[in-house]
Coordinates of C-alpha atoms (C1' of nucleotides) in Angstrom, one line a residue:
Chain A
M92 CA -4.1 27.0 -15.6
A93 CA -3.6 27.5 -11.5
I94 CA -0.2 29.1 -10.4
I95 CA 1.9 26.7 -8.1
R96 CA 2.8 28.3 -4.6
N97 CA 5.9 28.0 -3.0
T98 CA 5.0 28.5 0.5
I99 CA 7.6 27.9 3.7
A100 CA 5.4 24.8 4.5
K101 CA 5.2 23.2 1.6
K102 CA 9.6 23.5 1.4
A103 CA 9.7 22.1 4.5
V104 CA 7.3 19.0 4.2
F105 CA 8.9 18.1 1.3
E106 CA 12.5 18.7 2.1
I107 CA 11.1 16.5 5.2
I108 CA 10.0 13.6 2.7
Q109 CA 13.1 14.3 1.0
L110 CA 15.5 13.5 3.7
N111 CA 13.9 10.2 5.1
K112 CA 15.2 7.0 4.1
T113 CA 11.9 5.5 4.3
A114 CA 8.3 6.4 2.8
M115 CA 6.5 8.6 6.1
S116 CA 2.5 8.8 6.5
Q117 CA 0.9 12.1 6.8
T118 CA 1.2 11.6 10.8
E119 CA 4.7 11.2 11.2
I120 CA 5.7 14.2 8.9
F121 CA 3.2 16.6 11.2
A122 CA 4.9 15.7 14.2
K123 CA 8.3 16.4 12.2
V124 CA 7.2 20.0 10.6
N125 CA 7.2 21.5 14.1
N126 CA 3.9 23.0 14.4
I127 CA 5.1 24.7 11.4
C128 CA 1.7 24.7 10.4
D129 CA -1.6 23.1 10.9
R130 CA -1.8 19.1 10.3
V131 CA -4.9 20.2 7.4
T132 CA -2.4 22.2 5.8
V133 CA 0.2 18.9 5.6
Y134 CA -3.0 17.3 4.2
R135 CA -3.3 19.5 1.5
I136 CA 0.8 19.9 0.6
L137 CA 0.7 16.1 0.4
E138 CA -2.4 16.4 -1.5
R139 CA -0.2 19.1 -3.9
L140 CA 2.9 17.5 -4.7
V141 CA 1.5 14.6 -5.6
K142 CA -0.2 16.4 -8.3
E143 CA 3.3 17.9 -9.0
V144 CA 4.7 14.5 -9.2
K145 CA 7.1 15.2 -6.2
I146 CA 6.1 12.5 -4.3
H147 CA 4.0 9.4 -4.5
K148 CA 1.3 8.2 -2.3
I149 CA 2.3 4.2 -1.3
V150 CA 0.0 2.5 1.0
N151 CA 1.1 0.5 3.6
I152 CA -0.5 -3.2 4.1
N153 CA -2.1 -2.1 7.7
G154 CA -4.0 1.3 5.0
V155 CA -1.7 3.7 6.0
I156 CA -1.0 6.0 3.5
N157 CA 2.4 6.5 3.0
Y158 CA 4.5 9.6 0.9
A159 CA 8.3 9.2 -0.6
P160 CA 10.0 11.3 -2.7
C161 CA 10.5 10.8 -7.0
N162 CA 14.0 11.2 -6.5
S163 CA 14.5 7.5 -8.8
C164 CA 11.5 7.0 -9.8
S165 CA 10.5 9.0 -13.0
H166 CA 7.2 9.2 -13.3
E167 CA 7.9 6.7 -16.5
Q168 CA 9.3 4.6 -14.4
H169 CA 7.0 4.5 -11.9
L170 CA 4.7 3.7 -14.2
H171 CA 6.3 1.1 -15.8
H172 CA 7.1 -0.8 -12.2
D173 CA 10.0 -1.3 -11.7
H174 CA 10.3 -0.9 -8.3
L175 CA 8.2 -2.2 -5.0
H176 CA 8.1 -1.2 -1.4
F177 CA 9.2 -3.1 1.4
S178 CA 6.8 -3.2 4.4
C179 CA 8.7 -3.9 7.7
T180 CA 6.3 -6.2 10.3
T181 CA 8.2 -5.2 12.7
C182 CA 9.1 -1.5 12.9
K183 CA 6.0 -0.4 10.1
K184 CA 8.8 1.2 7.8
L185 CA 8.3 1.0 4.3
T186 CA 11.4 0.8 2.0
C187 CA 11.7 1.6 -1.7
I188 CA 14.0 -1.1 -3.3
A189 CA 14.9 -0.6 -6.9
D190 CA 15.8 -2.9 -9.7
N191 CA 12.0 -5.0 -9.6
H192 CA 11.0 -5.4 -12.8
I193 CA 8.0 -7.3 -13.2
E194 CA 5.9 -8.9 -16.4
L195 CA 2.2 -8.9 -15.6
N196 CA -0.4 -10.9 -17.4
I197 CA -3.5 -9.5 -17.2
P198 CA -6.7 -9.7 -19.2
S199 CA -6.8 -6.9 -22.1
N200 CA -10.2 -5.6 -20.9
Y201 CA -8.3 -4.0 -18.2
Q202 CA -7.0 -0.9 -18.6
V203 CA -4.0 0.1 -16.4
A204 CA -2.5 2.6 -15.0
E205 CA 0.0 2.0 -12.1
V206 CA 1.8 -1.0 -10.1
F207 CA 2.0 -1.4 -6.7
L208 CA 4.0 -4.4 -5.4
T209 CA 4.5 -3.8 -1.8
V210 CA 6.3 -7.2 -0.2
S211 CA 6.0 -8.1 4.0
G212 CA 8.6 -8.8 6.4
I213 CA 11.1 -7.7 8.0
C214 CA 13.4 -5.4 6.9
P215 CA 17.5 -5.5 7.6
D216 CA 17.2 -3.7 10.8
C217 CA 14.7 -5.3 12.8
I218 CA 16.5 -9.1 11.7
I219 CA 20.3 -7.9 13.4
M220 CA 17.7 -6.7 17.0
A221 CA 15.7 -10.3 17.2
Chain B
M178 CA -6.7 -25.0 22.1
A179 CA -9.9 -22.6 21.7
I180 CA -13.1 -23.8 20.4
I181 CA -14.7 -22.0 17.3
R182 CA -18.2 -21.6 16.8
N183 CA -20.0 -21.3 13.6
T184 CA -22.8 -18.9 14.4
I185 CA -25.7 -17.6 12.6
A186 CA -23.7 -14.5 11.3
K187 CA -20.3 -15.2 11.3
K188 CA -22.1 -18.2 8.3
A189 CA -23.9 -15.1 6.6
V190 CA -20.6 -13.0 6.3
F191 CA -18.9 -15.9 4.8
E192 CA -21.6 -16.2 2.5
I193 CA -21.3 -12.8 1.7
I194 CA -17.5 -12.7 1.1
Q195 CA -17.8 -16.2 -1.0
L196 CA -21.4 -15.1 -3.2
N197 CA -19.6 -11.7 -4.2
K198 CA -17.1 -12.0 -7.6
T199 CA -15.2 -8.5 -5.7
A200 CA -13.4 -8.2 -2.6
M201 CA -15.6 -6.3 -0.2
S202 CA -14.6 -3.6 2.6
Q203 CA -16.5 -4.1 6.2
T204 CA -18.4 -1.5 5.5
E205 CA -20.2 -2.9 2.5
I206 CA -20.1 -6.5 4.6
F207 CA -21.8 -4.7 6.9
A208 CA -24.8 -3.0 4.7
K209 CA -25.2 -6.8 3.8
V210 CA -26.4 -8.6 6.3
N211 CA -29.4 -6.7 6.8
N212 CA -28.9 -5.7 11.1
I213 CA -28.3 -9.6 11.8
C214 CA -25.3 -8.1 14.0
D215 CA -23.5 -5.3 15.0
R216 CA -20.7 -3.6 13.0
V217 CA -18.3 -4.9 15.9
T218 CA -18.6 -7.8 15.4
V219 CA -18.3 -8.1 11.5
Y220 CA -15.0 -6.7 12.5
R221 CA -14.7 -9.6 14.5
I222 CA -16.0 -12.2 12.5
L223 CA -14.2 -11.3 9.6
E224 CA -10.3 -11.2 12.1
R225 CA -11.9 -14.7 13.1
L226 CA -11.7 -15.9 9.7
V227 CA -9.1 -14.3 7.6
K228 CA -6.5 -16.2 11.0
E229 CA -8.6 -19.2 9.6
V230 CA -7.7 -18.8 6.1
K231 CA -11.0 -19.1 4.7
I232 CA -10.6 -15.6 3.7
H233 CA -7.7 -13.5 3.1
K234 CA -7.2 -9.4 3.8
I235 CA -6.4 -6.9 0.7
V236 CA -5.7 -3.1 1.3
N237 CA -6.9 -1.4 -1.4
I238 CA -5.0 1.9 -3.5
N239 CA -7.4 4.2 -1.0
G240 CA -6.2 2.7 2.0
V241 CA -9.2 1.2 2.9
I242 CA -8.9 -3.5 3.8
N243 CA -10.9 -5.5 1.7
Y244 CA -11.9 -9.6 2.4
A245 CA -11.9 -11.9 -0.4
P246 CA -12.8 -15.5 -0.1
C247 CA -9.5 -18.1 0.0
N248 CA -11.2 -20.3 -3.2
S249 CA -8.5 -20.8 -5.8
C250 CA -6.1 -20.0 -3.7
S251 CA -4.5 -22.4 -0.8
H252 CA -2.3 -20.9 1.6
E253 CA 1.0 -21.7 0.0
Q254 CA -0.3 -20.0 -4.0
H255 CA -0.8 -17.1 -1.5
L256 CA 1.9 -17.0 -0.4
H257 CA 4.2 -17.7 -3.7
H258 CA 2.4 -14.8 -4.5
D259 CA 0.7 -16.2 -8.8
H260 CA -2.4 -13.7 -8.3
L261 CA -3.2 -10.3 -8.1
H262 CA -5.3 -7.4 -7.6
F263 CA -6.8 -5.3 -9.6
S264 CA -8.3 -1.8 -8.3
C265 CA -10.5 0.2 -10.4
T266 CA -10.3 3.9 -9.9
T267 CA -13.5 4.6 -11.6
C268 CA -15.8 1.8 -9.6
K269 CA -13.2 1.6 -6.7
K270 CA -14.5 -2.5 -7.6
L271 CA -11.4 -4.5 -6.4
T272 CA -10.5 -7.5 -8.2
C273 CA -8.5 -10.8 -8.0
I274 CA -6.5 -11.3 -10.6
A275 CA -5.0 -15.4 -11.3
D276 CA -1.9 -16.6 -13.3
N277 CA 0.4 -14.2 -12.0
H278 CA 4.1 -15.5 -11.5
I279 CA 6.2 -12.8 -10.7
E280 CA 10.1 -13.1 -10.0
L281 CA 11.3 -10.4 -6.9
N282 CA 14.8 -9.1 -7.0
I283 CA 15.6 -8.1 -3.3
P284 CA 18.4 -7.9 -1.1
S285 CA 18.9 -11.1 0.6
N286 CA 19.3 -9.3 4.1
Y287 CA 15.2 -8.7 3.8
Q288 CA 12.8 -11.5 5.4
V289 CA 10.2 -11.8 3.3
A290 CA 7.2 -13.0 4.4
E291 CA 4.5 -12.1 1.9
V292 CA 3.8 -10.5 -1.7
F293 CA 1.5 -8.0 -2.4
L294 CA 0.3 -6.6 -5.7
T295 CA -1.9 -4.6 -6.7
V296 CA -3.0 -3.2 -10.2
S297 CA -4.6 0.0 -10.5
G298 CA -6.9 0.9 -13.5
I299 CA -10.0 1.1 -15.1
C300 CA -12.1 -2.5 -15.4
P301 CA -14.3 -4.3 -18.5
D302 CA -17.3 -2.9 -16.8
C303 CA -15.9 0.6 -16.2
I304 CA -14.9 1.2 -20.1
I305 CA -17.8 0.0 -21.5
M306 CA -19.6 2.5 -19.4
A307 CA -17.2 5.2 -20.6
Chain C
dT227 C1' -32.2 -32.9 27.7
dT228 C1' -30.1 -30.0 30.3
dT229 C1' -25.6 -27.7 32.1
dA230 C1' -21.1 -25.6 33.1
dT231 C1' -18.0 -22.7 30.2
dA232 C1' -15.7 -20.5 26.7
dA233 C1' -17.0 -18.3 22.6
dA234 C1' -19.4 -14.4 20.4
dC235 C1' -22.2 -10.6 20.9
dG236 C1' -24.1 -5.5 21.5
dC237 C1' -23.4 -1.4 23.2
dA238 C1' -21.0 2.3 24.3
dA239 C1' -16.9 4.9 24.0
dC240 C1' -12.9 6.0 22.0
dA241 C1' -8.5 6.5 18.6
dA242 C1' -6.5 7.2 14.6
dT243 C1' -7.5 9.1 9.7
dG244 C1' -8.8 11.6 6.2
dT245 C1' -12.5 15.6 4.7
dT246 C1' -14.8 20.3 3.8
dG247 C1' -16.6 24.9 4.8
dC248 C1' -15.3 29.3 5.0
dA249 C1' -13.6 33.2 7.0
dT250 C1' -8.2 35.0 6.7
dA251 C1' -3.2 35.2 5.4
dA252 C1' -0.1 35.3 2.2
dT253 C1' 2.2 35.1 -2.4
dT254 C1' 3.1 36.4 -6.8
dG255 C1' 2.5 38.4 -11.7
dT256 C1' 1.2 43.0 -13.2
Chain D
dA199 C1' 2.4 49.0 -4.1
dC200 C1' -1.7 46.5 -5.9
dA201 C1' -4.4 43.6 -7.0
dA202 C1' -5.6 38.9 -8.0
dT203 C1' -6.0 33.7 -6.3
dT204 C1' -3.3 30.6 -3.9
dA205 C1' -2.7 28.8 1.1
dT206 C1' -3.8 28.8 5.2
dG207 C1' -6.0 27.9 10.2
dC208 C1' -9.8 26.3 12.5
dA209 C1' -13.8 23.9 13.3
dA210 C1' -16.4 20.7 12.6
dC211 C1' -17.5 16.9 10.7
dA212 C1' -16.9 11.6 8.3
dT213 C1' -15.3 7.0 7.8
dT214 C1' -12.0 3.5 9.7
dG215 C1' -11.0 0.8 13.1
dT216 C1' -10.7 -1.2 18.0
dT217 C1' -11.2 -1.8 23.1
dG218 C1' -13.6 -2.9 27.0
dC219 C1' -17.5 -4.9 30.1
dG220 C1' -21.6 -6.8 30.8
dT221 C1' -24.8 -10.3 28.9
dT222 C1' -26.1 -13.6 25.3
dT223 C1' -25.0 -18.6 23.4
dA224 C1' -23.1 -22.2 20.6
dT225 C1' -21.1 -26.7 22.3
dA226 C1' -19.7 -30.4 24.5
dA227 C1' -20.2 -33.4 28.1
dA228 C1' -23.5 -34.9 31.7

DNA sequence: TTTATAAACGCAACAATGTTGCATAATTGT
DNA sequence: ACAATTATGCAACATTGTTGCGTTTATAAA
């Protein structure tokens, strides 16, 4: 029903997310949009992009919500959970790692929607630093 | 070094977590302690219980941190990730589901610490209601 | 039982993240 | 160019979590 508008701010936010290798929080994204819009607008744009399945929402292990592009993962793939998130405890970066197909063993009276698989640890960049 | 004290508030918080079937947030736990202590104290007690490996911390898909007892899962089991969390999108309850052993396919230059596996969907109770 | 000591607490204040209402601005189909 | 309605800015608020500091309390030792 609703007509989707492609505004300047929305394009900017989407581009920032797409160009970044790791997932980003609203705070990080807002810092990069260079006052092109209000921080509330960033929240609302992110909400819309999620609804349009252009980006997806990932909760980091500290509870902060991050956003990553839906490039490699189609909606179906995402649903069939063959991708995983690595959360670095040192630099706090959240990275997508593909090719992880997992088998679940959930009682049939549960209705599964999405699978979130996050692994914490130290990423290659931070191991080198140590 | 530090001597661990077993205070009234700590006992109450631990009991609340143990008696509850699903994981609970600080807000829910605080609501149940009946003003036996300050909300800050609840946060600090939870912190201590996590450190003592009596309870564990789980981030729900909305970013809220929840706490569950470490009954069935020993620290080692937890590390070897054979248990999973089901996050109901309707009632927001977070339930532990055992017997889920998963194989990971992560590049060797990542150093893995912990595995967090959360599945969203609708829990049996909410399916009945619908 | 009393006392010393460090752990635990309460309170107040702060910080970060996310949400809502409403008036105004901007995009898009016609 | 215009109308319709989507998107935005601003202000205010809500929730969750944290910190500092003076006071209270649990515990071990006297």
